[in-house]
Amino acid sequence: MVVTLLGMMLVLTMGAADVARVLSAASRAQTAADAAALAAAQGLAIPGERVPADVAAEYAERNGGELQACVCHPGTFVAAVTVRVPVGDLLLAGRGRSVVARARAIVDVPA
């Protein structure tokens, strides 16, 4: 009975560790998506030498993510991005897991 109880506690502990890793990766993904969307929106508001999608990709990467999509067309005032962050190896759920976050930034143009 003690061995069964210890086994159950081990599985529960491993599950809790996996949940913590996924939540941490989700937080990083949202941070990366927010930063990428804001960077792309700034590129739309103040056009520069670089394409807003390239700036968004750079900011996503700086925050540990990979830009999957950026809808930030020059001449518009809305930047919507999708960023993926790998979770890493999980104890119970296996390898190759990742989380995806989306963010949108709108440039407020004074009338």
C-alpha positions as CSV (number, residue, x, y, z in Angstrom):
1,M,0.0,0.0,0.0
2,V,2.9,2.3,0.8
3,V,4.5,1.6,-2.5
4,T,1.2,2.3,-4.4
5,L,0.8,5.6,-2.5
6,L,4.4,6.6,-3.2
7,G,3.9,5.8,-6.9
8,M,0.8,7.9,-7.0
9,M,2.6,10.8,-5.3
10,L,5.4,10.5,-7.9
11,V,3.0,10.7,-10.8
12,L,1.1,13.6,-9.3
13,T,4.4,15.4,-8.7
14,M,5.5,14.8,-12.3
15,G,2.2,16.1,-13.5
16,A,2.5,19.2,-11.4
17,A,6.0,19.8,-12.8
18,D,4.7,19.5,-16.3
19,V,1.8,21.9,-15.7
20,A,4.3,24.4,-14.2
21,R,6.6,24.1,-17.3
22,V,3.6,24.6,-19.7
23,L,2.3,27.6,-17.7
24,S,5.8,29.2,-17.7
25,A,6.2,28.6,-21.5
26,A,2.7,30.1,-22.0
27,S,3.7,33.2,-20.1
28,R,6.9,33.6,-22.2
29,A,4.9,33.0,-25.4
30,Q,2.4,35.8,-24.5
31,T,5.2,38.1,-23.6
32,A,6.9,37.4,-26.9
33,A,3.7,37.9,-28.8
34,D,2.9,41.2,-27.1
35,A,6.4,42.5,-27.8
36,A,6.2,41.4,-31.4
37,A,2.8,43.0,-31.9
38,L,3.9,46.3,-30.4
39,A,7.1,46.3,-32.4
40,A,5.2,45.7,-35.6
41,A,2.6,48.4,-34.7
42,Q,5.5,50.9,-34.1
43,G,6.8,49.9,-37.6
44,L,3.4,50.7,-39.1
45,A,3.1,54.0,-37.2
46,I,6.6,55.2,-37.9
47,P,7.8,53.5,-41.1
48,G,11.5,52.8,-41.2
49,E,14.0,50.9,-43.2
50,R,12.8,47.5,-42.1
51,V,9.5,45.7,-42.8
52,P,7.3,45.5,-39.7
53,A,7.1,41.7,-39.9
54,D,10.9,41.5,-39.7
55,V,10.9,43.7,-36.6
56,A,8.2,41.5,-35.1
57,A,10.2,38.4,-35.7
58,E,13.2,39.9,-34.1
59,Y,11.3,40.9,-30.9
60,A,9.6,37.5,-30.8
61,E,13.1,35.8,-30.9
62,R,14.5,38.2,-28.3
63,N,11.8,36.9,-26.0
64,G,12.3,33.2,-26.6
65,G,9.7,32.7,-29.3
66,E,9.4,32.1,-33.0
67,L,7.1,34.3,-35.1
68,Q,4.6,32.1,-36.9
69,A,2.5,34.7,-38.5
70,C,2.3,38.5,-38.8
71,V,-0.6,40.4,-40.3
72,C,0.9,43.8,-40.5
73,H,0.6,45.3,-43.9
74,P,2.2,48.7,-44.5
75,G,-0.5,51.4,-44.8
76,T,-2.7,49.8,-42.2
77,F,-2.8,50.5,-38.5
78,V,-3.3,46.9,-37.0
79,A,-0.6,44.4,-36.3
80,A,-1.7,40.8,-35.4
81,V,1.0,38.2,-34.6
82,T,1.2,34.6,-33.7
83,V,4.2,33.3,-31.8
84,R,5.3,29.8,-30.9
85,V,7.5,28.9,-27.9
86,P,8.8,25.4,-27.3
87,V,7.9,23.9,-23.9
88,G,10.7,21.3,-23.9
89,D,10.6,17.7,-22.7
90,L,7.7,17.0,-20.3
91,L,7.9,14.2,-17.8
92,L,4.4,12.7,-18.6
93,A,3.4,14.2,-21.9
94,G,6.6,13.6,-23.9
95,R,8.7,15.7,-26.2
96,G,8.2,18.3,-28.8
97,R,5.4,20.2,-27.2
98,S,5.0,24.0,-27.8
99,V,2.6,26.7,-26.9
100,V,1.2,29.3,-29.2
101,A,0.2,32.9,-28.2
102,R,-1.5,35.6,-30.3
103,A,-1.4,39.3,-29.8
104,R,-2.8,42.3,-31.6
105,A,-1.8,46.0,-31.5
106,I,-3.7,48.8,-33.0
107,V,-2.1,52.2,-33.7
108,D,-4.3,55.0,-32.4
109,V,-4.1,57.7,-35.0
110,P,-5.3,61.1,-33.7
111,A,-8.1,62.6,-35.7
